[in-house]
PDB file of C-alpha atoms in Angstrom:
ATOM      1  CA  UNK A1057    -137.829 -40.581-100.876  1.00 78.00           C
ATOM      2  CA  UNK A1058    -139.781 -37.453-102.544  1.00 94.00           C
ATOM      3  CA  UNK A1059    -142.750 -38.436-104.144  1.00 95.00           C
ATOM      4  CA  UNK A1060    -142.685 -35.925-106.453  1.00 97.00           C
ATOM      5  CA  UNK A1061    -139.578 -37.697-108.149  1.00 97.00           C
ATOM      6  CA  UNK A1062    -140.235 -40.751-110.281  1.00 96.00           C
ATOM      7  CA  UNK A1063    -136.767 -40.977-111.622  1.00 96.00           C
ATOM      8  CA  UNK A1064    -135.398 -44.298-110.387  1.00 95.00           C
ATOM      9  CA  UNK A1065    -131.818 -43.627-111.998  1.00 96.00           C
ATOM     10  CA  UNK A1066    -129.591 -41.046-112.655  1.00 97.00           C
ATOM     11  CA  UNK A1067    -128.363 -40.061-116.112  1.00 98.00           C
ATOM     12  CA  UNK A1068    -124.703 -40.868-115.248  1.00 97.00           C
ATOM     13  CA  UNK A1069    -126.503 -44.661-114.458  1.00 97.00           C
ATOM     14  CA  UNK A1070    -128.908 -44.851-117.530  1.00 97.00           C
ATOM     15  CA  UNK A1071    -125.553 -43.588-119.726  1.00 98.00           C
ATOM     16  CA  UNK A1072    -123.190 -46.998-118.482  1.00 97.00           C
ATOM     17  CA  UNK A1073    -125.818 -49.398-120.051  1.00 97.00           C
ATOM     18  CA  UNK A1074    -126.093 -47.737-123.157  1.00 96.00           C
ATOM     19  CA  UNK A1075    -125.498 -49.797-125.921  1.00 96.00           C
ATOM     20  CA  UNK A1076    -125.593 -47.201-129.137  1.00 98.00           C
ATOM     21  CA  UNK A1077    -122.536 -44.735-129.363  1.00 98.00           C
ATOM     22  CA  UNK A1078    -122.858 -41.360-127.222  1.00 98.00           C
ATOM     23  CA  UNK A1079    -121.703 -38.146-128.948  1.00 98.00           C
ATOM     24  CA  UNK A1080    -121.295 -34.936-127.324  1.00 98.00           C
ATOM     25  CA  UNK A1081    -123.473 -31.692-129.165  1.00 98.00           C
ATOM     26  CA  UNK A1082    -120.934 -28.774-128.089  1.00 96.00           C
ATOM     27  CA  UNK A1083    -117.467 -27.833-127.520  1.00 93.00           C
ATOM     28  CA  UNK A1084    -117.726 -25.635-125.053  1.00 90.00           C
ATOM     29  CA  UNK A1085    -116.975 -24.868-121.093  1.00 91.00           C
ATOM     30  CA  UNK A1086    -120.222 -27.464-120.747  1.00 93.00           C
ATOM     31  CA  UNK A1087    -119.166 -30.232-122.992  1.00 96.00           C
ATOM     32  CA  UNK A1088    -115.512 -30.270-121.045  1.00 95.00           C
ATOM     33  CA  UNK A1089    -117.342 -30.701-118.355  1.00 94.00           C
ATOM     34  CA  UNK A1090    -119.426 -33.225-119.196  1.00 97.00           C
ATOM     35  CA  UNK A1091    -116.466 -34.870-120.863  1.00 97.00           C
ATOM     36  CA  UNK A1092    -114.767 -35.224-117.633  1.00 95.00           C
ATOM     37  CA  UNK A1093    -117.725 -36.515-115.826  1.00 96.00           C
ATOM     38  CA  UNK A1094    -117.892 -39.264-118.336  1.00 97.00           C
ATOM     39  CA  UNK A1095    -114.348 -40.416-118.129  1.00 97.00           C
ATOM     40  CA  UNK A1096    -114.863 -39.887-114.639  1.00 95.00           C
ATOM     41  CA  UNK A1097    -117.431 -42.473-114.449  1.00 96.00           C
ATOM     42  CA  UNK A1098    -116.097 -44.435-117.443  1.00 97.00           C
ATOM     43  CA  UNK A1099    -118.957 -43.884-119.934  1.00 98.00           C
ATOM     44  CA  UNK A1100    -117.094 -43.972-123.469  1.00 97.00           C
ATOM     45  CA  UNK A1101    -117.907 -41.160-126.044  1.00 98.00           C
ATOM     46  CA  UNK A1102    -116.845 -42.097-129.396  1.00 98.00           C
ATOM     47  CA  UNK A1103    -116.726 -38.088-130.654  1.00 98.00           C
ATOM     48  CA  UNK A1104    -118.503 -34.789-130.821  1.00 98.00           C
ATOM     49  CA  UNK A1105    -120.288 -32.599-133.032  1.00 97.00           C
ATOM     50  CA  UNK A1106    -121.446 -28.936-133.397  1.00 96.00           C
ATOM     51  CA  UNK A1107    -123.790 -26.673-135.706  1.00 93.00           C
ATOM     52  CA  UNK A1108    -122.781 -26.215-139.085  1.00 91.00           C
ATOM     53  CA  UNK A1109    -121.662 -22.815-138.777  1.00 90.00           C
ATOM     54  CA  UNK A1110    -119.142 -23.675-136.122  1.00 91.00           C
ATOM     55  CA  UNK A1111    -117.466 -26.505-137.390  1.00 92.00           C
ATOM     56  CA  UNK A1112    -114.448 -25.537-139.428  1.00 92.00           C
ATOM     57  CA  UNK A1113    -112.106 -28.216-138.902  1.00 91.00           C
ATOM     58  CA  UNK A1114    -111.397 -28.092-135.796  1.00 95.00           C
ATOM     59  CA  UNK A1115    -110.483 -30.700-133.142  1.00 95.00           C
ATOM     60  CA  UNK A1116    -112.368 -31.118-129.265  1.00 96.00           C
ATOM     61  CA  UNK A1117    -110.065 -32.719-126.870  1.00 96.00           C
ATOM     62  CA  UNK A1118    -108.704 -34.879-129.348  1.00 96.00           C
ATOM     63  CA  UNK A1119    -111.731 -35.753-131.371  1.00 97.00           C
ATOM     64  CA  UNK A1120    -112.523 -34.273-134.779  1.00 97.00           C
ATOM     65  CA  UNK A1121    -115.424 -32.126-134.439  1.00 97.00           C
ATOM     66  CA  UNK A1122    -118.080 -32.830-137.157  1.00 97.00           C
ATOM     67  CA  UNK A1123    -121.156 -31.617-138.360  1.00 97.00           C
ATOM     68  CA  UNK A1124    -124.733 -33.360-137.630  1.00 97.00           C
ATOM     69  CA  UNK A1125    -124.802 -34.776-141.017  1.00 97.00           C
ATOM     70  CA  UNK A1126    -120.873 -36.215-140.791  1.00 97.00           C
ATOM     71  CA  UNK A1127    -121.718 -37.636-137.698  1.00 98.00           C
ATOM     72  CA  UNK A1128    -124.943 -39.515-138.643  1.00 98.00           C
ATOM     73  CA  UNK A1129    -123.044 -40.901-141.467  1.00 97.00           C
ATOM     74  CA  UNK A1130    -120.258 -42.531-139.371  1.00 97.00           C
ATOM     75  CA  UNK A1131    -122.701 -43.784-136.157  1.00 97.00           C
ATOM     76  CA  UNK A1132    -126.400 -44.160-137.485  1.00 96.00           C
ATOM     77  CA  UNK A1133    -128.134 -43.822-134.256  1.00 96.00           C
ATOM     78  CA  UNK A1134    -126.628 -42.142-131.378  1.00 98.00           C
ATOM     79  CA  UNK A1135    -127.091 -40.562-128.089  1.00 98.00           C
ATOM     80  CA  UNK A1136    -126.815 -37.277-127.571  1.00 98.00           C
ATOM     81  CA  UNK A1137    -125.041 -35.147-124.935  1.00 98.00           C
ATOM     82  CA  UNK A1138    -125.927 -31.648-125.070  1.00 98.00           C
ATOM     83  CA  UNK A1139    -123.565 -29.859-124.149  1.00 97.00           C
ATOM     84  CA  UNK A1140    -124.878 -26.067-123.993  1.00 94.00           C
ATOM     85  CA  UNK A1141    -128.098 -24.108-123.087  1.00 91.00           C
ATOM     86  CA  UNK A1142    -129.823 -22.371-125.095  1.00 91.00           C
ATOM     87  CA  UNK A1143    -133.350 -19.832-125.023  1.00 92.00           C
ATOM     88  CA  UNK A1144    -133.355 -18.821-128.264  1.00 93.00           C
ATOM     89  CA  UNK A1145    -136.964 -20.428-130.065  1.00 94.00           C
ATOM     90  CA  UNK A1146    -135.046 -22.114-132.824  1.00 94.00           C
ATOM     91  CA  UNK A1147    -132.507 -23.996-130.931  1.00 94.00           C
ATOM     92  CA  UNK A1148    -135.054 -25.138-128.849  1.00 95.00           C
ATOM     93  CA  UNK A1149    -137.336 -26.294-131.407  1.00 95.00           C
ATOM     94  CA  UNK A1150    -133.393 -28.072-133.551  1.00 95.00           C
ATOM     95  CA  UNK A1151    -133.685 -29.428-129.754  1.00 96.00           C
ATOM     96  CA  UNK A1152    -137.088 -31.323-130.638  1.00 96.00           C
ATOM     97  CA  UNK A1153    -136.339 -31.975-133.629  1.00 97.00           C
ATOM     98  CA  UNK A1154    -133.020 -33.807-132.473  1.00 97.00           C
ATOM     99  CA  UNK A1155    -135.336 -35.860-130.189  1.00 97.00           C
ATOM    100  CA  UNK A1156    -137.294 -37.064-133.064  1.00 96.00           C
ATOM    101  CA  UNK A1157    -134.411 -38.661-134.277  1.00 96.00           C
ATOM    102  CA  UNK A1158    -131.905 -39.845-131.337  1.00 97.00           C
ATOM    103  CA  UNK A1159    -132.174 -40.131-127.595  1.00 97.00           C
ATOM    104  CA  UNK A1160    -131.129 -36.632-126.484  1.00 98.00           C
ATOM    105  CA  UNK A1161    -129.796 -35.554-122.824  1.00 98.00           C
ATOM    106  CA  UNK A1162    -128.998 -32.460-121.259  1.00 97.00           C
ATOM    107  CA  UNK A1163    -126.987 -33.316-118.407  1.00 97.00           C
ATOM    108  CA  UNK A1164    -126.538 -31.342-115.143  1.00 94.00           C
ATOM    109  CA  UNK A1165    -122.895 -31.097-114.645  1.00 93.00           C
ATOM    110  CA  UNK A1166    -121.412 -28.700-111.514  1.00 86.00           C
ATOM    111  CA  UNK A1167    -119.821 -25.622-113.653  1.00 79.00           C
ATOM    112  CA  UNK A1168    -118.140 -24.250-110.764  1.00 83.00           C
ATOM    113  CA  UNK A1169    -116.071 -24.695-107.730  1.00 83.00           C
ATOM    114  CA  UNK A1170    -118.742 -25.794-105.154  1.00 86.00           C
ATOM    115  CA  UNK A1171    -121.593 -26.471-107.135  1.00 88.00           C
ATOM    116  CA  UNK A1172    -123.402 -29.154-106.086  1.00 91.00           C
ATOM    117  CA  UNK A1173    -124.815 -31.941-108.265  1.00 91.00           C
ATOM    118  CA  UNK A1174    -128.447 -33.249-107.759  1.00 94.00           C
ATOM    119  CA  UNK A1175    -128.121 -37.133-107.394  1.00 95.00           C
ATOM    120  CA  UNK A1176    -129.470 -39.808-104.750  1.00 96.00           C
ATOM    121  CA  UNK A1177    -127.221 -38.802-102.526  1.00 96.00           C
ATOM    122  CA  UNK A1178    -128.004 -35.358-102.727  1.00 96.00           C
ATOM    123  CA  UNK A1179    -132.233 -35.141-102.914  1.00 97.00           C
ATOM    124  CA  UNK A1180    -131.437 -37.660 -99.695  1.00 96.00           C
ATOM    125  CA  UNK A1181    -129.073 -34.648 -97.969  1.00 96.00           C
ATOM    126  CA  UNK A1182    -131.896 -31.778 -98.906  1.00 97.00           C
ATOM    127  CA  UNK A1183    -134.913 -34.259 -98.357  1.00 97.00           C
ATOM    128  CA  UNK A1184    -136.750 -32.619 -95.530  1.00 97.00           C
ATOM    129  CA  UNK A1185    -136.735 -28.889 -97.220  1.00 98.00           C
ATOM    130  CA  UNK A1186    -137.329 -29.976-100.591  1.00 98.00           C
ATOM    131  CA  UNK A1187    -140.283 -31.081 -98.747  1.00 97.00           C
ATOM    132  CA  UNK A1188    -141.237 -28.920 -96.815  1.00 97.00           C
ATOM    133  CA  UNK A1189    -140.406 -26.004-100.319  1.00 98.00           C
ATOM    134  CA  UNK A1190    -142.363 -28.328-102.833  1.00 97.00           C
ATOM    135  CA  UNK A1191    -145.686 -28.306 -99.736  1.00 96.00           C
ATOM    136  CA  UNK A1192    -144.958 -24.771 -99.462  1.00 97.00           C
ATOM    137  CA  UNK A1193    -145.807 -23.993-103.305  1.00 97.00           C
ATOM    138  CA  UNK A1194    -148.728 -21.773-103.591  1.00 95.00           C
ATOM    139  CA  UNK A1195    -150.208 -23.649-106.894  1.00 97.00           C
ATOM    140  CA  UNK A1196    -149.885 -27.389-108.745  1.00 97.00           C
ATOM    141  CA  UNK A1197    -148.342 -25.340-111.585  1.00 97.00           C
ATOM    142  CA  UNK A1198    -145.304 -24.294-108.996  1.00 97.00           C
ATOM    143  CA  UNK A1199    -145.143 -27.527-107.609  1.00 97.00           C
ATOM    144  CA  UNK A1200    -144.949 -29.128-111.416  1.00 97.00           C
ATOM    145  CA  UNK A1201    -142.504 -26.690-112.231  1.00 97.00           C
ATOM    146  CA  UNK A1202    -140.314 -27.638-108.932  1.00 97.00           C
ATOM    147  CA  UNK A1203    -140.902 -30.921-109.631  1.00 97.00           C
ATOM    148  CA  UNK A1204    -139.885 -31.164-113.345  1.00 97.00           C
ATOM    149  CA  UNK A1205    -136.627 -29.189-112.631  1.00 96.00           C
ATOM    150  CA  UNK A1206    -135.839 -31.365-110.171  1.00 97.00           C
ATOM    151  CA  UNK A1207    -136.095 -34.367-112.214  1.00 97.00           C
ATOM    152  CA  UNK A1208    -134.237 -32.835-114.889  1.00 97.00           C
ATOM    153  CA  UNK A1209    -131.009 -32.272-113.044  1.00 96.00           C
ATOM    154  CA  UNK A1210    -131.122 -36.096-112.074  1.00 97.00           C
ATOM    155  CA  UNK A1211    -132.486 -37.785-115.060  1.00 98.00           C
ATOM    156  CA  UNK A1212    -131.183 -35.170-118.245  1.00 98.00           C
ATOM    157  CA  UNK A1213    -134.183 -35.580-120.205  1.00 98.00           C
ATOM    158  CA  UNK A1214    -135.392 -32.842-121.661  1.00 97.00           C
ATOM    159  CA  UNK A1215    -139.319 -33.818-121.393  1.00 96.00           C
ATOM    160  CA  UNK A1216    -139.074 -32.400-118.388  1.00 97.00           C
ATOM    161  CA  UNK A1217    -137.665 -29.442-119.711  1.00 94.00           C
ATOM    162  CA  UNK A1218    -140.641 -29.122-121.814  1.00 95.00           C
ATOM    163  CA  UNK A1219    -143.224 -29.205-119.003  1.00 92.00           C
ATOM    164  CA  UNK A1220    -141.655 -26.739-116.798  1.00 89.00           C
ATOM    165  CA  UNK A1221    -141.779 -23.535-119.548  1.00 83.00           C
TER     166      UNK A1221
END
């Protein structure tokens, strides 16, 4: 396998052995998707939850969308699912700040038709040009960058997030 990738599990595997409750952050074309992927691989998600200035009673695929506070009340400590990107500075530092209180996960989901999905099986497909791309890097900063991305789409976590910007 790539050396460059220390992740030894996927999200999708880390997420079945879970033991605290998992809440999506998002109601959007990315949490539906990450929805399904869940159910798909029968991870349970007990309910989801948006910014304060988009929750107005609404419901998410059957589950009561709530605000941060709401849902810290009902489930204590969580995992969270995000469920959208985001550039702008402050919802990237209420990103950190999120961390500081729950496990937090941005999972790589395939948006559309033919999008691949970067697993085991997958960095095992596109082993020799990863490779050969990661060798071919003109710096270590472009080969940290590769590499953190990388290990993002398998593992979720934003740390690696935070090292490739």
């Amino acid at each position: 396998m790539l050396d460059f990738i220390p992740e030894e599990e996927t999200l999708w595997e880390k997420l079945k052995l879970v033991t605290k409750p998992i809440v999506l952050y998002g109601m959007g074309n990315g949490a539906d998707r990450i929805l399904d992927k869940c159910l798909a691989e029968k991870i349970p998600v007990v309910g989801v939850f948006a910014s304060d200035a988009f929750v107005r009673g609404q419901t998410f695929r059957s589950y009561p969308v709530k605000t941060y506070a709401a849902a810290v009340e009902e489930w204590g400590d969580f995992v969270i699912l995000l469920c959208f990107a985001s550039e702008s500075p402050l919802m990237l530092e209420h990103f950190r700040k999120l961390e500081e209180q729950h496990e937090v996960y941005a999972p790589h989901v395939a948006l559309f038709e033919g999008d691949e999905v970067v697993d085991f099986a997958w960095l095992s497909k596109y082993e020799a040009p990863l490779q050969t791309v990661y060798e071919r890097l003109a710096d270590v900063r472009s080969r940290e960058v590769f590499a953190a991305i990388i290990n993002y789409k398998l593992s979720g976590k934003l740390q690696y997030l935070w090292e490739s910007v």
